[in-house]
Each structure stands twice: as structure tokens, then as C-alpha cells.
CSV table of C-alpha atoms and ligand atoms in Angstrom, one decimal:
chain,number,residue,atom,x,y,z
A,1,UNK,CA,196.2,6.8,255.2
A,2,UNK,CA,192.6,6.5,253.0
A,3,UNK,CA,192.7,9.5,251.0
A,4,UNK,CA,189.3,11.0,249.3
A,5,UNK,CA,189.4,13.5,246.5
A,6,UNK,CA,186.6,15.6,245.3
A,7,UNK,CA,186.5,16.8,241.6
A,8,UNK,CA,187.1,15.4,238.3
A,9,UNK,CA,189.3,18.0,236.3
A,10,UNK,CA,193.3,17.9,235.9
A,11,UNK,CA,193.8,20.2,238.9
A,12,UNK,CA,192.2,16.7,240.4
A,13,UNK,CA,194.3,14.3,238.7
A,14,UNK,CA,197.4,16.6,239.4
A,15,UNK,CA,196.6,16.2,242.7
A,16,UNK,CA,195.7,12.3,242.6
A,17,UNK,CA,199.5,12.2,241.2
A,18,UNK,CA,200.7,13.9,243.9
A,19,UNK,CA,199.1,11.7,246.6
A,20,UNK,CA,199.9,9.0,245.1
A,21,UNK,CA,203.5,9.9,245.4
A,22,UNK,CA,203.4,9.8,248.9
A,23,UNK,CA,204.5,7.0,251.0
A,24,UNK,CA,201.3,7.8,253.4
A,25,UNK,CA,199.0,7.0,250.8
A,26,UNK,CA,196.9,3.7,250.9
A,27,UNK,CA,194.1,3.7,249.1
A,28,UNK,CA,193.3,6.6,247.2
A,29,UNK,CA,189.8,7.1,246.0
A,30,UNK,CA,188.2,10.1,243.9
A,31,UNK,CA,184.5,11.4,243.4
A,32,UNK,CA,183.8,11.8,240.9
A,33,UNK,CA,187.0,11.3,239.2
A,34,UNK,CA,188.0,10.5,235.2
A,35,UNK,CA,190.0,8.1,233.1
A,36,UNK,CA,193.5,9.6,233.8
A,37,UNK,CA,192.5,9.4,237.4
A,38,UNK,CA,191.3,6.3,237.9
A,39,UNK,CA,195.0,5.1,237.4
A,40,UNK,CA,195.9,6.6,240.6
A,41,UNK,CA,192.8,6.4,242.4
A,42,UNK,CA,189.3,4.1,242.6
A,43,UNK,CA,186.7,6.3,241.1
A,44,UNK,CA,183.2,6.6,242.7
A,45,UNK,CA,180.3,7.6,241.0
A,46,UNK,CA,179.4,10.6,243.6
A,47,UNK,CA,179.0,14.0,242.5
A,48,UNK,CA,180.9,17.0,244.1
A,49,UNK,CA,177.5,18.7,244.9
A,50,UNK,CA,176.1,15.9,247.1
A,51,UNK,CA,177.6,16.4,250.1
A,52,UNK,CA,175.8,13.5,252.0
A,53,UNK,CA,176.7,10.7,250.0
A,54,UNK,CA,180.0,12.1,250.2
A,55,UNK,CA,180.1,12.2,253.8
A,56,UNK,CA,178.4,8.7,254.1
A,57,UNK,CA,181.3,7.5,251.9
A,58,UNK,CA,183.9,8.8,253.7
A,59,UNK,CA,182.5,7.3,257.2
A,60,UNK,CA,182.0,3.7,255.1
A,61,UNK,CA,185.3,3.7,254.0
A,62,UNK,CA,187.5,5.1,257.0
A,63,UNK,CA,188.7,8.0,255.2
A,64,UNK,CA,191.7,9.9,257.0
A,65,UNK,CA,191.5,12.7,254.8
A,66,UNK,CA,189.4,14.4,252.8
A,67,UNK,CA,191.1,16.9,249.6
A,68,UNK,CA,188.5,19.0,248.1
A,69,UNK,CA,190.1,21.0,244.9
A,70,UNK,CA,186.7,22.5,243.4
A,71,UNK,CA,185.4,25.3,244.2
A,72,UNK,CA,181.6,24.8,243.8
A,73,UNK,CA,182.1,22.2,246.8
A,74,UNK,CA,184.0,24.7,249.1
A,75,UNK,CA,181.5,27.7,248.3
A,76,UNK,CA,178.9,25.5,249.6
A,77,UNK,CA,180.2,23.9,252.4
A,78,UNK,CA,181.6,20.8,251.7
A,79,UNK,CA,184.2,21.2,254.3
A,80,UNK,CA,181.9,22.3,257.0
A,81,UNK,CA,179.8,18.9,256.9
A,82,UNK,CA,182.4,16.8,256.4
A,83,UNK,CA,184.3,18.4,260.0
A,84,UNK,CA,181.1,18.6,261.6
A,85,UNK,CA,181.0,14.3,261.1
A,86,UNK,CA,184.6,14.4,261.8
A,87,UNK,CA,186.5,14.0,258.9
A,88,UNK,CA,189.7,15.4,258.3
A,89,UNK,CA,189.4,17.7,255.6
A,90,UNK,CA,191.7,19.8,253.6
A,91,UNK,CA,190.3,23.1,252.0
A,92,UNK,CA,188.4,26.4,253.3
A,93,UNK,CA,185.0,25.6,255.4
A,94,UNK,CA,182.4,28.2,253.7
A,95,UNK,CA,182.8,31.2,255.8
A,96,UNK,CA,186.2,31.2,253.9
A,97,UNK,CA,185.6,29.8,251.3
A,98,UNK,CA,184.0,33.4,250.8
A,99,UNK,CA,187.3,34.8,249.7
A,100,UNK,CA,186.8,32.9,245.7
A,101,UNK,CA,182.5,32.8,246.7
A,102,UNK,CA,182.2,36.3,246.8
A,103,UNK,CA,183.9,39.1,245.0
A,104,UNK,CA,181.8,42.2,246.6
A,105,UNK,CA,183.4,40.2,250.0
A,106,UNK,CA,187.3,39.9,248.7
A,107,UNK,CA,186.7,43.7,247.3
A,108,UNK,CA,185.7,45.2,250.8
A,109,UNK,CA,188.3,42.9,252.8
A,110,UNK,CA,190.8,44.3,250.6
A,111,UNK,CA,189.9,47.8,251.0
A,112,UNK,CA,189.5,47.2,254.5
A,113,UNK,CA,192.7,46.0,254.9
A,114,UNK,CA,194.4,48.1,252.7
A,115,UNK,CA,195.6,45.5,249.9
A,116,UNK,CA,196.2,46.4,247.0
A,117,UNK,CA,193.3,45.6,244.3
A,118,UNK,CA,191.6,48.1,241.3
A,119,UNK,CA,189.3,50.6,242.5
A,120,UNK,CA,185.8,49.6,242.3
A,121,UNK,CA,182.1,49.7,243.7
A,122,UNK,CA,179.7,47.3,244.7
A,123,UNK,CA,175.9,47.2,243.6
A,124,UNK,CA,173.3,45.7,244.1
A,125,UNK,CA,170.4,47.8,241.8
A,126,UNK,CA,171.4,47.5,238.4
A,127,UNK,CA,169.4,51.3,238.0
A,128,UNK,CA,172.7,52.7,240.6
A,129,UNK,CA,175.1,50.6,238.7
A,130,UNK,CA,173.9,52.1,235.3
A,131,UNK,CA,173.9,56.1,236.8
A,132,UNK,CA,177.7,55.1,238.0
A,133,UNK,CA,178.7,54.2,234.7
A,134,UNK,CA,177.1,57.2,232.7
A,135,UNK,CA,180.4,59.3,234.8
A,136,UNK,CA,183.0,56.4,234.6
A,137,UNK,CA,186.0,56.5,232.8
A,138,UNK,CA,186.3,53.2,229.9
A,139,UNK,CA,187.8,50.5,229.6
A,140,UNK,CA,185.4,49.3,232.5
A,141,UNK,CA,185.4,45.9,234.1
A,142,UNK,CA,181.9,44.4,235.2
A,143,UNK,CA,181.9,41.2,237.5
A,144,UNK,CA,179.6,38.8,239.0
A,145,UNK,CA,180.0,38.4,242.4
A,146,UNK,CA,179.4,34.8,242.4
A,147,UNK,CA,180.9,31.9,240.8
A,148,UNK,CA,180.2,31.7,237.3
A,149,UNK,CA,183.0,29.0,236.0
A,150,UNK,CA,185.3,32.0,235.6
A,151,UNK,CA,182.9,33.8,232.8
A,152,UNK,CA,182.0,36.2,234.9
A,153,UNK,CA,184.3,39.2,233.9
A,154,UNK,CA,183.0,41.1,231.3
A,155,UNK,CA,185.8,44.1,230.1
A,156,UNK,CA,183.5,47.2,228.4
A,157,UNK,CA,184.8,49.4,225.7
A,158,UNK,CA,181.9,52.1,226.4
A,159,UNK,CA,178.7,52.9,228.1
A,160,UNK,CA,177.0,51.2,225.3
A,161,UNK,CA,178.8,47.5,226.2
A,162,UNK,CA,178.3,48.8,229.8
A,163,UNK,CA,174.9,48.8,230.2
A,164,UNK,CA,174.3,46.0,228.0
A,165,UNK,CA,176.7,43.8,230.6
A,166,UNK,CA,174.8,45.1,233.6
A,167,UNK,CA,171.3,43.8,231.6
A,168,UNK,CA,173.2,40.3,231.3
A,169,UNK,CA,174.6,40.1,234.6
A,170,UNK,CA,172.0,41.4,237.1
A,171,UNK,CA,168.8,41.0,234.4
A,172,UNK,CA,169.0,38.4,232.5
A,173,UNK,CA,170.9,36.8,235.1
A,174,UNK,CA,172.9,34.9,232.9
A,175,UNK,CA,175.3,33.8,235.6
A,176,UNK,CA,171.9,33.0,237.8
A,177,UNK,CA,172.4,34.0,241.4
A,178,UNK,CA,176.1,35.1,240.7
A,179,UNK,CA,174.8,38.0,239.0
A,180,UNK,CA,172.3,39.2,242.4
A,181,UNK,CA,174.8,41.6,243.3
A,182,UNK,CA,178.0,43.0,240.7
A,183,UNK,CA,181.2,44.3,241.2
A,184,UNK,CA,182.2,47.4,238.8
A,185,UNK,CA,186.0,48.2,238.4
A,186,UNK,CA,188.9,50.2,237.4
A,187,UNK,CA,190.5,48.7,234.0
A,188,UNK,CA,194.1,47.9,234.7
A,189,UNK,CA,196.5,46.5,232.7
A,190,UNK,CA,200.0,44.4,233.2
A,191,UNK,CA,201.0,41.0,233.1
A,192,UNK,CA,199.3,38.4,234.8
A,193,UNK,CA,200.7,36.0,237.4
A,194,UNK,CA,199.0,33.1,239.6
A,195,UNK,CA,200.4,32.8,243.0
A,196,UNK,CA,199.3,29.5,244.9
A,197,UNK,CA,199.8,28.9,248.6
A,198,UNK,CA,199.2,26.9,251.3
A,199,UNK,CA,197.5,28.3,254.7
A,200,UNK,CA,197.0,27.2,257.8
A,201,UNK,CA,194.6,29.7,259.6
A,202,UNK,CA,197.9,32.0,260.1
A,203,UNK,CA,200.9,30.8,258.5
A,204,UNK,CA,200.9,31.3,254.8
A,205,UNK,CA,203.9,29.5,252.5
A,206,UNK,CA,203.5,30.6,248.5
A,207,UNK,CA,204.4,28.0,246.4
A,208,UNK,CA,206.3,28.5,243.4
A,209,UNK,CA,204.6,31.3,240.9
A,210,UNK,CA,203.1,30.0,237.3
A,211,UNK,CA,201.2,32.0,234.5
A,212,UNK,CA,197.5,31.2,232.9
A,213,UNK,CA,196.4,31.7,229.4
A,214,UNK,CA,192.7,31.9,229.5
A,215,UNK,CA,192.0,33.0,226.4
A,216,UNK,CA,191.2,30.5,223.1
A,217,UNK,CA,192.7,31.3,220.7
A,218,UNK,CA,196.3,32.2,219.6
A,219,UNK,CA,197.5,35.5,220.6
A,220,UNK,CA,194.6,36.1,223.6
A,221,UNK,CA,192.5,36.3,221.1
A,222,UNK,CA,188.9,35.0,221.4
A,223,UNK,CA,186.5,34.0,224.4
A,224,UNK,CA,187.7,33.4,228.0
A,225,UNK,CA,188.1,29.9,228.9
A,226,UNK,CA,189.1,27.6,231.9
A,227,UNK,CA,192.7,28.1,231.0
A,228,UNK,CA,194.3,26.8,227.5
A,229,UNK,CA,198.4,26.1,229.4
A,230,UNK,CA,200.1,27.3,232.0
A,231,UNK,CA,203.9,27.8,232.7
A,232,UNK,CA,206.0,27.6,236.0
A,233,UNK,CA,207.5,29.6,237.1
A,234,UNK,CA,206.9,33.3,235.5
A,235,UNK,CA,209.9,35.1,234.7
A,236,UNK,CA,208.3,38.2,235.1
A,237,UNK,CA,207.6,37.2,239.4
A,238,UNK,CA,210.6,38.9,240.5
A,239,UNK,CA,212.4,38.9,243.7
A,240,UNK,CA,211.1,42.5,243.6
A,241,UNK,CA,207.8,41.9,243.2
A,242,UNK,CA,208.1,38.7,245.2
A,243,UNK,CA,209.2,41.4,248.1
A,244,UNK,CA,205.8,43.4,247.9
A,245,UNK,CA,203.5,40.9,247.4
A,246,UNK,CA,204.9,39.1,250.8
A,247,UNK,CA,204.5,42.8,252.9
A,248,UNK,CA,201.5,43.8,252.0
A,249,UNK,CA,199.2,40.9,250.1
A,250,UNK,CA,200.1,37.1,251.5
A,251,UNK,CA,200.2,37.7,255.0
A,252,UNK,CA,197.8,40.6,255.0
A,253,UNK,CA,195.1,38.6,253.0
A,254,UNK,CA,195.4,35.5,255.9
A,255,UNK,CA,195.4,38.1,258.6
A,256,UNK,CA,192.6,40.0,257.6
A,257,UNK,CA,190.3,36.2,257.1
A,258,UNK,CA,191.5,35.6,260.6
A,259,UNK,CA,190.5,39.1,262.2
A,260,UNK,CA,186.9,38.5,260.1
A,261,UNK,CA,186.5,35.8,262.1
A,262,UNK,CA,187.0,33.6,258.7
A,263,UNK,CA,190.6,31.8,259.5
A,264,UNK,CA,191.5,30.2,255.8
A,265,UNK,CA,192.6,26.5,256.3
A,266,UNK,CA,193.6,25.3,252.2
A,267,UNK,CA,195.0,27.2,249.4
A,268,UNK,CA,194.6,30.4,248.7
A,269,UNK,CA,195.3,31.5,244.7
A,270,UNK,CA,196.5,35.2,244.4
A,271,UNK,CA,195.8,36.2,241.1
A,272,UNK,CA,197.7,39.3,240.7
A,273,UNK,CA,198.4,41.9,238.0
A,274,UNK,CA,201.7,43.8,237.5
A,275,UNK,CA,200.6,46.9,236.5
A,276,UNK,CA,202.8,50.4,236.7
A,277,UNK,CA,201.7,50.9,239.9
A,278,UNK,CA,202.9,48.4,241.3
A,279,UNK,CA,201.5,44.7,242.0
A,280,UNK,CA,197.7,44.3,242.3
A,281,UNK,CA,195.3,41.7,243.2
A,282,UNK,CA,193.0,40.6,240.0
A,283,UNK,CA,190.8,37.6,242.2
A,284,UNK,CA,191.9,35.2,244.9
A,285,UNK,CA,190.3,31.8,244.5
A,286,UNK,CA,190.2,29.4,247.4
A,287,UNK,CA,191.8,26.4,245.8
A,288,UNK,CA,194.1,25.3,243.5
A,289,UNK,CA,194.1,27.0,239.8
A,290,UNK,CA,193.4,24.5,237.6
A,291,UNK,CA,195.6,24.2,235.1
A,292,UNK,CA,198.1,25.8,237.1
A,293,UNK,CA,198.1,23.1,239.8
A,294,UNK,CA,199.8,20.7,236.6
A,295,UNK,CA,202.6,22.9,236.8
A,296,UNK,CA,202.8,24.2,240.1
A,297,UNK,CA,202.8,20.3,241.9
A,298,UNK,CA,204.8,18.0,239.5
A,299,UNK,CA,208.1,20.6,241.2
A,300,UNK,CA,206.8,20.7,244.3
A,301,UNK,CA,209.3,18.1,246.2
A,302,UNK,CA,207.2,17.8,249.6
A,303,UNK,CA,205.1,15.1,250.7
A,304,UNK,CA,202.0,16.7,249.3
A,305,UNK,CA,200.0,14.4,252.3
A,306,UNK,CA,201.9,16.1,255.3
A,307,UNK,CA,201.6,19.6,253.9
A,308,UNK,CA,197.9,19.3,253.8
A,309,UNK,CA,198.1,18.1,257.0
A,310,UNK,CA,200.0,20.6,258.6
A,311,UNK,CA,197.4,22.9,257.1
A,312,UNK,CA,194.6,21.3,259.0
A,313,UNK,CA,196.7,21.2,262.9
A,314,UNK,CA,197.9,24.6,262.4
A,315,UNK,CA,201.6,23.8,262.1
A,316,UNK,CA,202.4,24.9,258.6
A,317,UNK,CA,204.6,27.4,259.8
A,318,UNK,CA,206.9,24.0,260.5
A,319,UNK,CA,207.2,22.9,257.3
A,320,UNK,CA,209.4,23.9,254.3
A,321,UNK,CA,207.9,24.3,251.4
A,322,UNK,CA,210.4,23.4,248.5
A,323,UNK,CA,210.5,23.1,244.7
A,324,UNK,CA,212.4,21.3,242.1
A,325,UNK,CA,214.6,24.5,240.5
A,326,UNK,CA,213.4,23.6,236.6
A,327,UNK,CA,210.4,24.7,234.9
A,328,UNK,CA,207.3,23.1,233.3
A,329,UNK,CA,204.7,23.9,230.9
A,330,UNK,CA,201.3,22.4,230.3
A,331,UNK,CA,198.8,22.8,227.3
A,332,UNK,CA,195.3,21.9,227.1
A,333,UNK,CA,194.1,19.7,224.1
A,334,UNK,CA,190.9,20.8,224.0
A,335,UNK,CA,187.6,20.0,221.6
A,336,UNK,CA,187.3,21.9,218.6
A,337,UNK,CA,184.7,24.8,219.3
A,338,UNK,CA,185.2,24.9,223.0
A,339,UNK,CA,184.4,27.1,224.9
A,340,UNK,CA,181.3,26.9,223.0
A,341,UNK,CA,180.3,23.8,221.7
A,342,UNK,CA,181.4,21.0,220.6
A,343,UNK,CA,181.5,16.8,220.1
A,344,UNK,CA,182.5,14.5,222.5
A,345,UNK,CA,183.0,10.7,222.9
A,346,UNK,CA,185.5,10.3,220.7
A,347,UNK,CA,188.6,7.8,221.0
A,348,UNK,CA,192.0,9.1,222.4
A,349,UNK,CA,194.7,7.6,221.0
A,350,UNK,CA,198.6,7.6,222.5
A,351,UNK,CA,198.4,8.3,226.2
A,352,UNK,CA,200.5,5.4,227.0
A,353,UNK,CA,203.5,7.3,225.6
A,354,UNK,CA,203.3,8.9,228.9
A,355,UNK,CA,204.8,6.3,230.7
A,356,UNK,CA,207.8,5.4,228.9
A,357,UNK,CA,209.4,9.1,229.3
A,358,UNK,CA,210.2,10.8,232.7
A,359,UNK,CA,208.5,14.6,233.5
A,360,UNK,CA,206.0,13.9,231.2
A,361,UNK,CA,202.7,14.0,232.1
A,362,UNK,CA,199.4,13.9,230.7
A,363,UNK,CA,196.5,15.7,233.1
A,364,UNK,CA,192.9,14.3,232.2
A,365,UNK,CA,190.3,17.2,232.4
A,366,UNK,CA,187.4,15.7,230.3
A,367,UNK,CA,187.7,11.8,229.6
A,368,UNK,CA,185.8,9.1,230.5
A,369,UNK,CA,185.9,5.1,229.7
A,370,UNK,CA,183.6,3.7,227.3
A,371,UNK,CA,184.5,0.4,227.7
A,372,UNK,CA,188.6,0.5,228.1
A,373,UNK,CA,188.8,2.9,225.4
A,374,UNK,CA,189.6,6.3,226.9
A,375,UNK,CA,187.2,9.1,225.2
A,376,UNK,CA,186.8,13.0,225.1
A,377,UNK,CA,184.2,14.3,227.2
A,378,UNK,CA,184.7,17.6,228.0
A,379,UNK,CA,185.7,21.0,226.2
A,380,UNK,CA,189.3,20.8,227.6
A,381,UNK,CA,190.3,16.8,227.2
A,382,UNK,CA,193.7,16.8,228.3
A,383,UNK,CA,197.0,18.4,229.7
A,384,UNK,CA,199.2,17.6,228.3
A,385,UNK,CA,202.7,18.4,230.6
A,386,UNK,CA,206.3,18.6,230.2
A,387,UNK,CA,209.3,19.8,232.5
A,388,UNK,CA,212.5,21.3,231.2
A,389,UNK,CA,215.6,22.3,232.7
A,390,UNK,CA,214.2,25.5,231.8
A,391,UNK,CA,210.8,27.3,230.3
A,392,UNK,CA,212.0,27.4,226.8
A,393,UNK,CA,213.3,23.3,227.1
A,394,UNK,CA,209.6,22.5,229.0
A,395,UNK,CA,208.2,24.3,226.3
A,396,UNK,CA,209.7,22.5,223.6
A,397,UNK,CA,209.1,19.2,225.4
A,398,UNK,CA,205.1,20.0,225.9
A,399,UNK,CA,204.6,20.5,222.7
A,400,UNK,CA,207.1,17.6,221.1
A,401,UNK,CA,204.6,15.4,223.6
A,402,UNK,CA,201.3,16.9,222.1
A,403,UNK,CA,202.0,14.9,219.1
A,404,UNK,CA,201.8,11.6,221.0
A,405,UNK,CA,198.1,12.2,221.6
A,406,UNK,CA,195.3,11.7,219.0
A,407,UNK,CA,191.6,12.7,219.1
A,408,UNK,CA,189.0,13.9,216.5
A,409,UNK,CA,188.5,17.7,217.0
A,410,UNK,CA,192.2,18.0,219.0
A,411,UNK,CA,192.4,21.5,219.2
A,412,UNK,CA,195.2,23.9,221.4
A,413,UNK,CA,196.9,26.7,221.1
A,414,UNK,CA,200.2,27.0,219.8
A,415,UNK,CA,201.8,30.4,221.6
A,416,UNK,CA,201.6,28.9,225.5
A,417,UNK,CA,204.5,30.3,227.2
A,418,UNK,CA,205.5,33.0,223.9
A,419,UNK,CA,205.9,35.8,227.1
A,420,UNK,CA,208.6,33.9,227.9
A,421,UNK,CA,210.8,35.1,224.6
A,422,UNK,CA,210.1,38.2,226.3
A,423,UNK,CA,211.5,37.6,229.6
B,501,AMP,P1,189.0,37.2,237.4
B,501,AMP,O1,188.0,36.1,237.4
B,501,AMP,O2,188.6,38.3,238.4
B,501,AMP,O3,190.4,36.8,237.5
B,501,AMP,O4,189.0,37.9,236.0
B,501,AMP,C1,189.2,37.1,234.8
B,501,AMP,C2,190.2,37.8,234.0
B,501,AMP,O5,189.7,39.1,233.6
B,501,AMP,C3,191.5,38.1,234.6
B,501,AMP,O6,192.4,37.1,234.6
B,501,AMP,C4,192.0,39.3,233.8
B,501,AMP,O7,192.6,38.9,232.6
B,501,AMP,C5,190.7,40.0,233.5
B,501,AMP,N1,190.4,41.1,234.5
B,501,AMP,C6,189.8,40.9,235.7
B,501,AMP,N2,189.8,42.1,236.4
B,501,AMP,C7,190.4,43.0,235.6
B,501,AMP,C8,190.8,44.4,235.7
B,501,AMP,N3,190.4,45.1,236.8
B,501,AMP,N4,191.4,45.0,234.8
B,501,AMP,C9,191.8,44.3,233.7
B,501,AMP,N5,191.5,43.0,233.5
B,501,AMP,C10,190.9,42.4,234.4
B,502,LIG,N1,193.3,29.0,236.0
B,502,LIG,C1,192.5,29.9,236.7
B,502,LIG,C2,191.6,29.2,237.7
B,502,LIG,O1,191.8,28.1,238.1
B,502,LIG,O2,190.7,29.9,238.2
């Protein structure tokens, strides 16, 4: 089977690491791909956006299936023009895609459907947004609807930082169209959990739970990011909790797409919060998270290729969806200054280390090849991975393997996977 994937982040080279584990796989190509990927797959210069070159490679090149792991692509209907030239093509076609594209849409389905999600209003005139907040109760929680690389949630203290978000986000339109309409929130507060699945237009099979940290610095301290580590699975997803979510979020969430008239073929990426009340859902995004995926698929023990699959025919509910009973933990070596700025192109020393030791990994998120010396270029550079027999040995083993890796500017945080003392 030709395989295509589209993206060029370590959710894509988890997923390139994946395919390539499967006996299915013949050639395996990526667009646009990056140095860590290009061990598993041939790298083609074609971006995400461009959706005709894309399909015109896939015909060329007798692609039998098509994995696309941004969300960009999916929002804009990647999968809808690759079907319509009848490719085989894993992921949400647009009017599902919906669920991450819009959060005024996943807001009313989930108060239509009775899920379980903060309270919240939708607006569209920053002038009505402003009158509800002069009676709101603060903390507050502003969002733009659309996609806006996950900076799009801004958490207000008071009026004050209130209406100064609703200038950025619907004025200033510093998220650009994301910002046209805005999503205003109750404040809630719990732990944090990212739930991944796989769907099939009906059948929904969570894979095995993993935590973010999304903040910069040490401590969730500092400005949102893409995600600084991950850890799988989260002590804190209980049976109990595991219990709720399955009566009245998985299965409702997939039912309610279908009855919409928006079946949800791909992943679907719960992220919920634990608050007093009860589990709630924070977002869902229509793909996998990225860097949870370098957790979540280095245990998954399927053949990645005939899961997808079974999500495209509509026989998931066949399949049975396993996971290696260990743990794994993955930090991000980012560039000094990011999320903000910083350098790139420099030299990255170590990564054949990798090879020589078994569940280790090391996830590429922003490299490239200047000549056939790997180099930074991105904010978050690498992730670096590690299982364990259990979080606190994965833990121990991500970080020993951080040392292995050199760059100018390496910078990560050092408390990924601290909750789990607290477990
Ligand atoms: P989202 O993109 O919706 O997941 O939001 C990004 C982050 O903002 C989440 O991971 C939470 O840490 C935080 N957040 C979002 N919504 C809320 C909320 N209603 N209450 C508290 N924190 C939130
Ligand atoms: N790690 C969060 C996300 O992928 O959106």
C-alpha cells in the first residue's frame, strides 16, 4: 500500500513511525515532511494548503491512502477533494471537520446534545459581547472561534482585560478571520486530560488517555504554546471518570455529528477538564494532538494502516483497539524564546543515539537538512520520547535522553509529568 502523509510536525513523524511499522506499508511519502521524517518516508516539497498539487500527486503516484494529521488541511477540505478524485483518505471531510474549525459550532452541538462543556455565549458584535461582560462573573474565558494555532484562548482577570481581549479578537482581528465571531465562557478549573479516538461515522474506540503541558515555562508559567511534553497515560483518567466520559461525551459527541448530518470519519481529540462537577469538555480537535500523538502511538500495538482503514469502510466497531500496558513521556526541545522569537538553522548534534536504544524516540517538529546536517527550524525542534515500565521510569528515561541531543538555544522545560508525583 502507497501511503501519503500531510503535515510536517512530530504528530507527522509519529505517525510516519507508525506506518512504517506496518507490514502494509510500501512506499511511504510525506508533504511536506522534515528531517526526522524523511527516514521513514520520501519527502515532497508540497505544502499542506495546496490541495491540487496534493491531489495530482497522489493520482501520479497511485496512492492507496491518504493520512492527513493537520488541522489547517481538514478545516479546509482537504479530505473532501481528495474523495471527490477518489482517493482513500483518512481524516474528517470539512463539514466535520467543523467540530476543531469552529468553536461557536462544537459549543451549540454540545448544548444541543446535552454534553457536558462550560456555560458560554456566542457573539458575533463585539458592542453585545462587551454589554455581556459588564454583568459577568471573572475569571472569564474569551475564544476565537476559528483556528488560531491554539492562541486563541484568552483567560481575563476583569472587565478591564475583557474588553481589551474582545478589541484583539473581533477588532484588531489578531487571529484574522478566527476572530469574526467569539465564544465567551464560564472559567473552570481542574486538571486537564487529552482523550484521542478513532471514528468511523458511528463507532468510536478511545485510545489510551495522555496529558499536555502547554504552557513555556516551568510550573505553567508563561505564554501558551503548541505543547512543551506530554505523558501517557494520566493517572488522574480514572475508571470512574473513564465511565462518564463513555455515557455521555464519546458516543454522544459521534452521534450528535451523525444526526447533524456531519458523520466524523478520523480522530476526534476530547480535550476535557476534571472539574468538581464532574468531567467537562475544554475543545475537541479533529485530529491527532500533537505532541500527544508521540505518546499516545509508540503503545498503541495495532496495525496503525488497518485501523485507519477500518475508519474509512465503516467497520471500526471490528477492531480492537489495544495498547502496550507501560507509559511514555515526551519533551519538546524547543528554541530559546519560543513561542516568540527566536534563531534558527542551527546544527543538531546526537540524534543518532536514538537508534542504538529501544523505546526511545526522537519526534522532529521543526528541522530541516542543510546539506546532511540536520538543523533547527522551528520554535519546537524536537521530541524527544522515552517509554518506561511506568510514568516516573519514562520520565526518568526522557529526560536521561535529552542529554543525547545538542543545539544552540536548546531550550525545555524541566517539570513535564511533575502531576504525576501527585497521582
Ligand atoms: P482550548 O484551545 O479551548 O483547549 O483552550 C486552550 C487552553 O485554555 C485549555 O487547554 C485550557 O488550559 C484553557 N481553557 C480553555 N477553556 C477554558 C475554560 N473554560 N476554563 C478554564 N480554562 C480554559
Ligand atoms: N496538544 C494540543 C493540540 O494538539 O491541540
Amino acid at each position: 500500500m502507497n501511503v501519503l502523509i500531510v503535515g510536517s510536525g512530530g504528530r507527522e513523524h509519529a505517525i510516519a513511525a507508525s506506518v512504517a511499522k506496518s507490514p502494509r506499508a510500501d512506499k511511504i511519502f510525506c508533504a511536506p515532511g522534515n528531517a526526522g521524517i524523511a527516514e521513514y518516508a520520501q519527502c515532497v516539497p508540497i505544502g499542506a494548503m495546496e490541495f491540487d498539487k496534493l491531489r495530482d500527486f497522489a493520482k501520479e503516484n497511485a496512492i492507496d491512502l491518504c493520512i492527513v494529521g493537520m488541522d489547517d488541511p481538514l478545516v479546509g477540505g482537504l479530505v473532501d477533494v481528495l474523495e471527490e478524485a477518489g482517493i482513500r483518505t483518512f481524516g474528517p471531510k470539512k463539514n466535520a471537520a467543523i467540530l476543531e474549525g469552529s468553536k461557536a459550532f462544537s459549543k451549540d452541538l454540545m448544548k444541543k446534545y446535552n454534553i457536558p462543556t462550560a456555560a458560554y455565549e456566542n457573539f458575533t458584535d463585539p458592542k453585545a459581547a462587551v454589554a455581556y461582560l459588564e454583568t459577568a462573573k471573572f475569571p472569564i474565558v474569551l475564544k476565537a472561534d476559528g483556528l488560531a494555532l491554539g492562541k486563541g484562548v484568552l483567560i481575563c482577570k476583569d472587565l478591564e482585560e475583557a474588553k481589551a481581549g474582545v478589541k484583539e479578537i473581533m477588532l484588531d482581528k489578531k487571529f484574522g478571520t478566527a476572530g469574526n465571531e467569539m465564544v465567551i465562557e464560564e472559567f473552570m478549573t481542574g486538571r486537564e486530560v487529552s482523550v484521542l479516538s478513532f471514528v468511523d461515522g458511528k463507532t468510536i474506540k478511545t485510545m489510551t488517555s495522555a496529558q499536555d503541558h502547554k504552557r513555556a515555562g516551568d510550573g505553567d508559567t508563561g505564554l501558551n504554546t503548541g505543547g512543551m511534553g506530554t505523558f501517557s497515560p494520566s493517572p488522574f483518567y480514572t475508571k470512574e471518570v473513564e465511565e462518564f466520559c463513555e455515557k455521555y461525551v464519546y458516543q454522544a459527541t459521534v452521534d450528535a455529528m451523525a444526526a447533524e448530518g456531519r458523520p466524523f470519519k478520523g480522530v476526534i481529540f476530547f480535550g476535557l477538564m476534571l472539574t468538581e462537577d464532574g468531567p467537562k469538555v475544554l475543545e475537541y480537535n479533529a485530529r491527532f494532538g500533537d505532541p500527544e500523538a508521540q505518546v499516545v502511538l509508540p503503545r498503541m500495538k495495532n496495525d496503525i494502516l488497518e485501523v485507519m482503514e477500518a475508519c474509512i469502510d465503516g467497520t471500526l466497531d471490528q477492531v480492537d483497539l489495544q495498547f502496550e500496558d507501560n507509559a511514555a513521556v515526551c519533551v519538546v526541545l524547543a528554541s530559546e524564546g519560543y513561542p516568540v522569537s527566536y534563531e534558527k538553522g542551527f546544527p543538531i548534534t546526537g540524534l543518532e543515539e536514538f537508534k542504538k536504544h529501544e523505546g526511545y524516540y526522537c519526534f522532529h517538529a521543526g528541522t530541516k537538512f542543510n546539506g546532511d546536517q540536520v538543523v533547527t527550524n522551528g520554535g519546537r525542534v524536537l521530541g524527544v520520547t522515552a517509554k518506561g515500565k511506568d510514568l516516573k521510569e519514562a520520565r526518568a528515561n526522557a529526560y536521561a535522553a535529552t542529554e543525547w541531543v545538542n543545539f544552540k538555544n536548546k531550550y525545555m522545560r524541566r517539570d513535564i509529568g511533575k502531576a504525576i508525583d501527585e497521582a
